[in-house]
Short mmCIF file of C-alpha atoms and ligand atoms in Angstrom, two decimals:
data_model
loop_
_atom_site.label_atom_id
_atom_site.label_comp_id
_atom_site.label_asym_id
_atom_site.label_seq_id
_atom_site.Cartn_x
_atom_site.Cartn_y
_atom_site.Cartn_z
CA MET A 1 -7.11 20.13 28.14
CA HIS A 2 -7.69 17.05 26.61
CA ASN A 3 -4.87 15.34 24.70
CA HIS A 4 -1.91 17.70 24.74
CA HIS A 5 -0.21 16.25 27.64
CA ARG A 6 0.78 13.12 25.62
CA ALA A 7 4.47 11.80 26.30
CA LEU A 8 7.34 11.58 23.88
CA GLY A 9 9.59 8.92 24.21
CA LEU A 10 13.34 9.65 22.93
CA ALA A 11 15.43 6.64 21.62
CA SER A 12 18.63 6.95 19.71
CA THR A 13 17.05 4.19 17.48
CA PRO A 14 13.59 3.21 17.18
CA SER A 15 14.12 -0.35 18.78
CA ASN A 16 15.21 1.26 21.85
CA ALA A 17 13.00 1.48 25.04
CA PHE A 18 10.60 4.11 25.96
CA THR A 19 12.41 7.07 27.77
CA GLY A 20 11.20 10.55 28.52
CA PHE A 21 11.35 13.30 26.17
CA ASP A 22 10.40 16.92 26.82
CA ILE A 23 9.46 18.68 23.63
CA ALA A 24 9.09 22.04 25.50
CA ARG A 25 12.86 21.52 26.69
CA GLN A 26 14.30 20.10 23.49
CA ARG A 27 12.26 22.32 21.09
CA PRO A 28 13.80 20.22 17.99
CA VAL A 29 14.71 22.19 14.97
CA ASN A 30 14.20 19.75 12.42
CA PRO A 31 10.99 17.51 12.13
CA VAL A 32 10.87 14.54 14.42
CA THR A 33 9.10 11.31 13.19
CA LEU A 34 7.18 9.53 16.05
CA VAL A 35 6.60 5.85 15.87
CA ARG A 36 4.04 3.77 17.48
CA PRO A 37 5.05 0.01 17.61
CA HIS A 38 2.00 -1.28 19.35
CA ALA A 39 -0.11 0.45 16.51
CA ALA A 40 1.53 -1.23 13.60
CA ALA A 41 1.18 -4.56 15.92
CA ARG A 42 -2.64 -4.16 16.17
CA ALA A 43 -3.08 -3.52 12.85
CA ALA A 44 -0.84 -6.60 11.80
CA ARG A 45 -2.94 -8.95 14.35
CA PHE A 46 -6.36 -7.47 13.08
CA PHE A 47 -5.44 -8.52 9.61
CA ALA A 48 -3.59 -11.99 10.74
CA GLU A 49 -6.75 -12.75 12.63
CA LYS A 50 -9.64 -11.43 10.90
CA PHE A 51 -8.80 -11.44 7.11
CA PRO A 52 -10.60 -14.67 6.06
CA GLY A 53 -7.51 -15.70 3.97
CA ARG A 54 -3.83 -14.73 4.17
CA SER A 55 -2.46 -11.12 4.21
CA MET A 56 0.74 -10.00 2.95
CA TYR A 57 2.25 -6.56 3.91
CA ALA A 58 2.77 -4.36 0.67
CA VAL A 59 6.23 -3.20 1.61
CA LYS A 60 6.43 -0.11 -0.57
CA ALA A 61 3.81 1.61 2.14
CA ASN A 62 6.34 1.81 4.62
CA PRO A 63 9.88 -0.25 4.08
CA SER A 64 11.42 0.68 7.57
CA PRO A 65 13.08 -2.47 8.73
CA ASP A 66 11.78 -1.70 12.41
CA LEU A 67 8.21 -1.89 11.12
CA LEU A 68 8.90 -4.96 9.01
CA ARG A 69 9.84 -6.76 12.37
CA ILE A 70 7.08 -5.66 14.22
CA LEU A 71 4.50 -7.01 11.62
CA TRP A 72 6.53 -10.42 11.36
CA ASP A 73 6.18 -10.68 15.14
CA SER A 74 2.46 -9.99 15.05
CA GLY A 75 1.71 -12.70 12.49
CA ILE A 76 2.28 -11.30 9.08
CA THR A 77 4.57 -13.96 7.05
CA HIS A 78 4.22 -12.93 3.53
CA TYR A 79 5.49 -9.71 2.06
CA ASP A 80 4.43 -8.17 -1.31
CA VAL A 81 7.58 -6.88 -2.89
CA ALA A 82 7.64 -4.63 -6.04
CA SER A 83 11.63 -4.04 -6.78
CA ILE A 84 14.79 -6.09 -6.28
CA ALA A 85 15.93 -3.44 -3.64
CA GLU A 86 12.64 -4.51 -1.49
CA VAL A 87 13.35 -8.23 -2.25
CA ARG A 88 16.77 -7.86 -0.94
CA LEU A 89 15.80 -5.87 2.16
CA VAL A 90 13.02 -8.02 3.31
CA ALA A 91 15.14 -11.27 2.69
CA ARG A 92 17.69 -9.61 4.78
CA THR A 93 15.67 -8.28 7.45
CA LEU A 94 13.35 -11.16 7.85
CA PRO A 95 14.98 -14.36 6.38
CA GLU A 96 11.98 -16.84 6.91
CA ALA A 97 9.48 -14.69 5.36
CA THR A 98 7.88 -15.44 2.03
CA LEU A 99 8.19 -13.02 -0.87
CA CYS A 100 5.98 -12.39 -3.61
CA PHE A 101 6.97 -10.02 -6.57
CA MET A 102 3.97 -8.31 -7.36
CA HIS A 103 5.19 -5.65 -9.83
CA PRO A 104 3.56 -6.75 -13.36
CA VAL A 105 6.56 -4.98 -15.06
CA LYS A 106 9.93 -6.18 -13.89
CA ALA A 107 13.38 -6.24 -15.04
CA GLU A 108 14.72 -9.76 -16.19
CA GLU A 109 17.70 -9.51 -13.87
CA ALA A 110 15.17 -8.51 -10.96
CA ILE A 111 13.23 -11.93 -11.67
CA ALA A 112 16.21 -14.07 -11.92
CA GLU A 113 17.78 -12.56 -8.72
CA ALA A 114 14.75 -12.98 -6.68
CA TYR A 115 14.17 -16.62 -8.22
CA PHE A 116 17.53 -18.00 -7.82
CA THR A 117 18.92 -16.03 -4.87
CA HIS A 118 16.16 -15.39 -2.79
CA GLY A 119 13.79 -18.04 -3.34
CA VAL A 120 10.83 -16.29 -4.52
CA ARG A 121 8.45 -18.32 -6.13
CA THR A 122 5.25 -16.04 -6.70
CA PHE A 123 5.32 -13.50 -9.48
CA SER A 124 2.52 -11.35 -11.03
CA LEU A 125 2.21 -10.06 -14.66
CA ASP A 126 -0.47 -8.52 -17.12
CA SER A 127 0.83 -9.35 -20.43
CA MET A 128 2.22 -12.27 -22.66
CA GLU A 129 5.60 -10.22 -22.63
CA GLU A 130 5.81 -10.48 -18.98
CA LEU A 131 4.85 -14.24 -19.01
CA LYS A 132 7.82 -14.87 -21.55
CA LYS A 133 10.14 -13.10 -19.49
CA ILE A 134 9.13 -14.74 -16.04
CA VAL A 135 9.82 -18.20 -17.75
CA ARG A 136 13.05 -17.30 -19.47
CA ALA A 137 14.50 -15.62 -16.37
CA THR A 138 13.57 -18.53 -14.16
CA GLY A 139 15.18 -21.13 -16.42
CA GLU A 140 11.51 -22.59 -17.18
CA ALA A 141 10.77 -23.23 -13.63
CA THR A 142 8.09 -25.59 -12.95
CA ASP A 143 7.11 -24.22 -9.36
CA LEU A 144 5.84 -21.02 -9.97
CA THR A 145 2.92 -19.42 -8.68
CA LEU A 146 1.76 -16.89 -11.38
CA CYS A 147 -0.82 -14.33 -10.58
CA VAL A 148 -2.38 -12.64 -13.55
CA ARG A 149 -3.34 -8.94 -12.81
CA LEU A 150 -6.76 -7.78 -14.13
CA ARG A 151 -7.70 -4.17 -14.87
CA VAL A 152 -10.45 -3.15 -12.64
CA SER A 153 -12.01 0.00 -11.74
CA SER A 154 -10.87 2.57 -9.10
CA GLU A 155 -14.13 4.41 -8.96
CA HIS A 156 -14.71 3.69 -5.35
CA SER A 157 -11.11 4.59 -4.34
CA LYS A 158 -9.12 7.88 -3.66
CA LEU A 159 -6.10 7.21 -5.38
CA SER A 160 -6.49 5.57 -8.77
CA LEU A 161 -4.37 2.59 -10.02
CA ALA A 162 -6.66 1.64 -12.98
CA SER A 163 -4.63 2.88 -15.97
CA LYS A 164 -1.26 1.48 -15.46
CA PHE A 165 -1.42 -1.93 -14.99
CA GLY A 166 -3.86 -4.96 -15.64
CA ALA A 167 -4.91 -7.04 -18.43
CA ALA A 168 -7.76 -5.58 -20.12
CA PRO A 169 -11.19 -8.01 -20.59
CA GLY A 170 -10.03 -8.62 -24.20
CA GLU A 171 -6.76 -9.99 -23.33
CA THR A 172 -7.51 -12.13 -20.20
CA LYS A 173 -8.57 -15.34 -22.04
CA ALA A 174 -5.34 -16.08 -23.90
CA LEU A 175 -3.18 -14.63 -20.89
CA LEU A 176 -4.88 -16.74 -18.38
CA PHE A 177 -4.70 -19.87 -20.45
CA ALA A 178 -0.99 -19.43 -21.37
CA ALA A 179 -0.09 -18.67 -17.69
CA ARG A 180 -2.02 -21.79 -16.64
CA GLN A 181 0.30 -23.72 -18.69
CA ALA A 182 3.52 -22.21 -17.37
CA ALA A 183 2.64 -22.46 -13.41
CA ASP A 184 2.26 -24.56 -11.07
CA ALA A 185 -0.38 -22.59 -9.34
CA LEU A 186 -2.19 -20.03 -11.23
CA GLY A 187 -3.75 -16.94 -9.54
CA ILE A 188 -5.77 -13.84 -10.48
CA CYS A 189 -4.78 -10.39 -8.66
CA PHE A 190 -6.12 -6.94 -9.12
CA HIS A 191 -5.72 -3.64 -7.25
CA VAL A 192 -8.87 -1.32 -6.55
CA GLY A 193 -6.93 1.68 -6.02
CA SER A 194 -5.91 3.13 -2.81
CA GLN A 195 -8.06 4.09 0.03
CA ALA A 196 -11.28 2.21 -1.29
CA MET A 197 -13.92 3.87 0.42
CA THR A 198 -16.51 1.11 0.19
CA PRO A 199 -16.54 -2.82 0.05
CA GLU A 200 -18.24 -2.81 -2.97
CA ALA A 201 -14.53 -1.66 -4.72
CA TYR A 202 -13.77 -5.32 -4.16
CA THR A 203 -17.17 -6.88 -4.74
CA GLY A 204 -17.20 -5.06 -8.22
CA ALA A 205 -13.74 -6.51 -9.05
CA LEU A 206 -14.50 -9.88 -7.96
CA GLU A 207 -17.35 -9.78 -10.57
CA ARG A 208 -14.63 -8.91 -13.09
CA VAL A 209 -12.58 -12.08 -11.68
CA ARG A 210 -15.49 -14.40 -12.22
CA ALA A 211 -16.14 -13.26 -15.68
CA ALA A 212 -12.43 -13.88 -16.55
CA ILE A 213 -12.63 -17.37 -15.02
CA VAL A 214 -15.54 -18.31 -16.77
CA GLU A 215 -14.44 -17.08 -20.29
CA ALA A 216 -11.08 -18.58 -19.86
CA ALA A 217 -12.43 -21.73 -18.05
CA VAL A 218 -9.28 -22.47 -16.35
CA MET A 219 -8.42 -23.84 -12.69
CA VAL A 220 -7.79 -20.83 -10.50
CA ASP A 221 -5.88 -21.61 -7.24
CA VAL A 222 -5.42 -18.23 -5.60
CA ILE A 223 -7.69 -15.07 -5.53
CA ASP A 224 -5.68 -12.11 -4.55
CA VAL A 225 -7.64 -9.03 -3.71
CA GLY A 226 -4.68 -6.61 -3.57
CA GLY A 227 -4.40 -3.43 -1.27
CA GLY A 228 -6.70 -0.64 -1.03
CA PHE A 229 -7.88 -1.30 2.50
CA PRO A 230 -8.78 2.35 3.87
CA SER A 231 -7.22 4.29 7.05
CA SER A 232 -9.21 7.07 8.52
CA TYR A 233 -8.22 10.88 7.60
CA PRO A 234 -10.11 13.74 8.23
CA GLY A 235 -13.02 13.74 5.73
CA MET A 236 -12.16 10.25 4.58
CA GLU A 237 -13.76 8.19 7.48
CA PRO A 238 -14.48 4.69 5.79
CA PRO A 239 -16.79 1.78 7.13
CA PRO A 240 -15.28 -0.65 9.50
CA LEU A 241 -12.78 -3.16 8.10
CA GLU A 242 -14.96 -6.06 9.07
CA ARG A 243 -17.43 -5.23 6.35
CA TYR A 244 -14.78 -5.38 3.56
CA PHE A 245 -13.65 -8.88 5.09
CA ASP A 246 -17.27 -9.95 4.96
CA ALA A 247 -18.15 -8.81 1.53
CA ILE A 248 -14.81 -10.30 0.09
CA HIS A 249 -15.40 -13.65 1.97
CA ARG A 250 -18.90 -14.04 0.51
CA ALA A 251 -17.79 -12.91 -2.92
CA PHE A 252 -14.84 -15.45 -3.07
CA GLU A 253 -16.92 -18.12 -1.60
CA SER A 254 -19.40 -17.98 -4.73
CA LEU A 255 -16.40 -17.81 -7.20
CA PRO A 256 -16.04 -21.01 -9.39
CA VAL A 257 -12.64 -21.97 -7.95
CA SER A 258 -11.32 -25.15 -6.73
CA TYR A 259 -12.05 -26.04 -2.97
CA SER A 260 -8.39 -25.85 -2.19
CA SER A 261 -8.24 -22.29 -3.69
CA GLU A 262 -6.57 -19.56 -1.37
CA LEU A 263 -7.62 -16.00 -0.68
CA TRP A 264 -4.97 -13.53 -0.39
CA CYS A 265 -4.86 -9.57 0.16
CA GLU A 266 -2.12 -7.17 -0.08
CA PRO A 267 -2.60 -4.23 2.48
CA GLY A 268 -0.04 -1.48 2.64
CA ARG A 269 -1.62 1.54 3.85
CA ALA A 270 -4.08 -0.08 6.42
CA LEU A 271 -1.15 -1.84 8.35
CA CYS A 272 1.15 0.93 8.67
CA ALA A 273 -0.77 4.50 8.78
CA GLU A 274 -1.37 4.53 12.22
CA TYR A 275 2.67 3.76 12.65
CA SER A 276 3.82 7.11 12.62
CA SER A 277 3.27 10.78 12.96
CA ILE A 278 5.61 13.72 12.50
CA VAL A 279 6.21 16.63 14.83
CA VAL A 280 6.72 19.96 12.66
CA ARG A 281 7.57 23.36 13.84
CA VAL A 282 5.86 26.53 12.61
CA GLU A 283 8.75 28.79 11.34
CA ARG A 284 6.52 31.84 10.17
CA ARG A 285 2.78 32.63 10.21
CA ARG A 286 1.37 34.78 7.51
CA GLY A 287 -2.43 35.16 7.93
CA ALA A 288 -4.00 31.63 7.68
CA GLU A 289 -0.86 30.38 6.14
CA LEU A 290 1.51 28.50 8.49
CA TYR A 291 5.32 27.87 7.23
CA ILE A 292 6.38 24.72 8.77
CA ASN A 293 9.56 22.54 8.37
CA ASP A 294 8.24 19.43 6.66
CA GLY A 295 6.17 19.41 3.57
CA ALA A 296 5.71 18.04 -0.04
CA TYR A 297 9.41 16.87 -0.50
CA GLY A 298 8.96 15.41 3.11
CA ALA A 299 6.38 13.38 4.48
CA LEU A 300 3.73 15.49 3.46
CA PHE A 301 3.45 14.33 -0.53
CA ASP A 302 -0.29 13.52 -0.25
CA ALA A 303 -1.24 16.53 1.47
CA ALA A 304 0.37 18.56 -1.44
CA HIS A 305 -0.27 16.51 -4.40
CA LEU A 306 -3.51 14.46 -3.79
CA GLY A 307 -5.05 17.62 -1.49
CA TRP A 308 -5.62 15.09 1.50
CA ARG A 309 -6.03 16.48 4.90
CA PHE A 310 -4.54 14.68 7.86
CA PRO A 311 -5.38 15.19 11.72
CA VAL A 312 -3.24 17.98 13.34
CA GLU A 313 -2.80 18.83 16.88
CA LEU A 314 -1.21 21.95 18.39
CA MET A 315 1.60 20.67 20.96
CA ARG A 316 1.58 23.57 23.08
CA GLU A 317 1.52 23.81 27.03
CA PRO A 318 -0.46 25.24 28.50
CA ASP A 319 -3.42 24.43 25.94
CA SER A 320 -4.55 27.19 23.90
CA ARG A 321 -7.80 28.55 24.53
CA ALA A 322 -8.40 29.93 21.19
CA ARG A 323 -10.95 28.68 18.87
CA ASP A 324 -10.10 26.63 15.87
CA MET A 325 -9.67 28.05 12.62
CA ALA A 326 -8.57 26.53 9.06
CA PHE A 327 -5.06 26.90 8.10
CA SER A 328 -3.02 26.01 5.02
CA PHE A 329 0.63 24.74 5.05
CA TYR A 330 3.79 25.73 3.34
CA GLY A 331 6.85 23.33 3.53
CA PRO A 332 10.36 24.64 3.97
CA THR A 333 11.68 24.39 0.39
CA CYS A 334 11.76 27.54 -1.94
CA ASP A 335 9.40 25.65 -4.26
CA ASP A 336 5.93 27.03 -4.60
CA MET A 337 4.44 23.75 -4.87
CA ASP A 338 5.54 23.08 -1.43
CA HIS A 339 2.07 23.80 -0.40
CA MET A 340 -0.53 21.74 1.64
CA ALA A 341 -4.03 23.40 1.10
CA GLY A 342 -5.56 21.33 3.88
CA PRO A 343 -7.76 23.03 5.51
CA PHE A 344 -5.99 21.95 8.72
CA LEU A 345 -7.82 23.29 11.59
CA LEU A 346 -5.78 24.43 14.50
CA PRO A 347 -6.34 26.94 17.44
CA ALA A 348 -6.41 30.53 15.90
CA ASP A 349 -3.38 31.54 17.86
CA VAL A 350 -0.95 29.42 16.43
CA GLN A 351 2.20 31.31 16.20
CA ALA A 352 5.84 30.89 15.05
CA GLY A 353 7.82 28.52 17.36
CA ASP A 354 4.81 26.38 18.06
CA TYR A 355 5.03 22.71 17.42
CA ILE A 356 2.29 20.76 15.35
CA GLU A 357 1.89 16.87 15.19
CA ILE A 358 0.56 15.89 11.86
CA GLY A 359 -0.77 12.09 12.42
CA MET A 360 -1.44 9.02 10.01
CA LEU A 361 1.75 9.39 8.16
CA GLY A 362 2.94 5.68 8.51
CA ALA A 363 1.77 5.13 5.18
CA TYR A 364 3.29 6.80 2.00
CA GLY A 365 4.49 9.63 4.31
CA THR A 366 7.47 8.98 6.06
CA ALA A 367 8.50 6.57 3.28
CA MET A 368 8.22 9.19 0.50
CA ARG A 369 10.79 11.58 2.13
CA THR A 370 13.34 13.34 0.14
CA ALA A 371 16.43 15.54 0.98
CA PHE A 372 15.51 18.05 -1.73
CA ASN A 373 16.56 21.51 -0.78
CA GLY A 374 18.83 20.31 2.28
CA PHE A 375 15.67 19.72 4.46
CA GLY A 376 14.83 16.46 5.71
CA CYS A 377 14.35 14.52 9.32
CA ASP A 378 16.94 12.73 11.05
CA GLU A 379 15.52 11.98 14.42
CA THR A 380 13.00 9.09 15.07
CA VAL A 381 11.17 8.86 18.62
CA VAL A 382 9.44 5.69 19.79
CA VAL A 383 6.22 6.67 21.63
CA ALA A 384 3.81 4.69 23.45
CA ASP A 385 0.50 6.81 23.39
CA GLU A 386 -2.44 6.11 20.89
CA PRO A 387 -2.28 7.52 17.37
CA MET A 388 -4.69 10.55 16.56
CA VAL A 389 -7.15 8.17 14.80
CA SER A 390 -7.51 4.52 15.00
CA LEU A 391 -9.52 1.96 12.98
CA TYR A 392 -8.64 -1.01 15.29
CA GLY A 393 -10.91 -1.11 18.11
CA ASP A 394 -11.64 1.19 21.13
CA VAL A 395 -8.69 3.41 21.36
CA PHE A 396 -8.12 5.87 23.79
CA ARG A 397 -5.53 8.76 22.95
CA GLU A 398 -3.74 8.78 26.21
CA VAL A 399 -2.05 5.82 27.96
CA ALA A 400 -1.96 6.78 31.29
CA THR A 401 1.22 4.93 32.42
CA ASN A 402 3.26 6.98 29.90
CA VAL A 403 1.42 10.45 30.27
CA VAL A 404 4.25 13.14 31.20
CA THR A 405 3.25 16.52 31.62
CA LEU A 406 5.13 18.52 29.92
C1 PLP B 1 0.74 -0.43 -3.64
C2 PLP B 1 0.24 -1.71 -3.73
C3 PLP B 1 -0.21 -2.11 -2.61
C4 PLP B 1 -0.87 -1.63 -1.23
O1 PLP B 1 -1.89 -0.80 -1.62
P1 PLP B 1 -2.55 0.11 -0.39
O2 PLP B 1 -3.43 0.87 -0.98
O3 PLP B 1 -1.41 0.56 0.35
O4 PLP B 1 -3.24 -0.90 0.49
C5 PLP B 1 -0.70 -3.82 -2.82
N1 PLP B 1 -0.46 -4.59 -3.92
C6 PLP B 1 0.04 -3.67 -5.17
C7 PLP B 1 0.27 -4.64 -6.46
C8 PLP B 1 0.41 -2.33 -4.87
O5 PLP B 1 1.31 -1.65 -5.96
#
């Protein structure tokens, strides 16, 4: 009898105001995305106020224009974009935002459009080839901030980003030197991998940065510690984010960089994981396997392909009194790979027709939906209750003023 009475507000678009929505009466046939603007705003304010430098949002985690506007209104002024479509989207949605093109391998046409049409001045690179491309595409511009991406370990992260990008130790000296010649401001960036479970991921990477600066003997103006800040999932509960910020701040302060140098970060997941959850319907039960109407090709890519668990909750009224048991999920497509092993703990009497809320899908969940096999999600509902889990302060799942008894 705890948290199954939460209100669902239905709105025709996510920017509309909260209105009552009764899931027992509506019985949606397709999955419904719930969005929580207040949760994204809280995460943004947390980074804007507490990170000891500049926080830019990594747009790929969730490019929803509504979310972009919420983050902007909550103090996030800089955006890490990785494709020309993301550049155009943010430029259109937030005309005053500062864009940083942080994909180390870009199309020359994309660099030129970003620079000449959208005013982008910050670019990342991890090779001489890319440096030449940027110089050429910007007409040998003299107002560039160039961030050299170093390859760092992903050993503390749940999702590696260690093999695809980043200059290796043997390459950094020449590259930093060449980038220094071409840049107005020189930065060093890295990505420790997503869902970094300890601050040591960052302090270890900053040791690599120190070695690179000392070896190249160049003046560095920007240190960008990238993304990787964690959210909380079942079985992956990280230490408080303040510990990450403190460790990064201390390591940054001890680097051999100029007094006026800046510290940046690029959180994706941490800013938007709590923004969305989905409501799915059980279409069939086979023992401990539930066939639900969303899956690997919908918002549950990470549950299927990385084996991640997400918080789940049976939305039944009155509450089930059955004890929890472990379930796995099958998604709606005809593909065997559309399988989420979990385990997901739900009352043992779950049956076809029941609705389940799956939480923490605001990052790399709703953004990765496809329409494969004709399954999708067309409804988004704004809700004002708390996400199932939050890293940001004392959180109570029920917000009294918005509780509607179903
Ligand atoms: C994906 C990505 C991010 C965001 O990573 P999170 O783990 O979601 O914080 C930041 N910077 C770059 C360059 C990325 O590719």
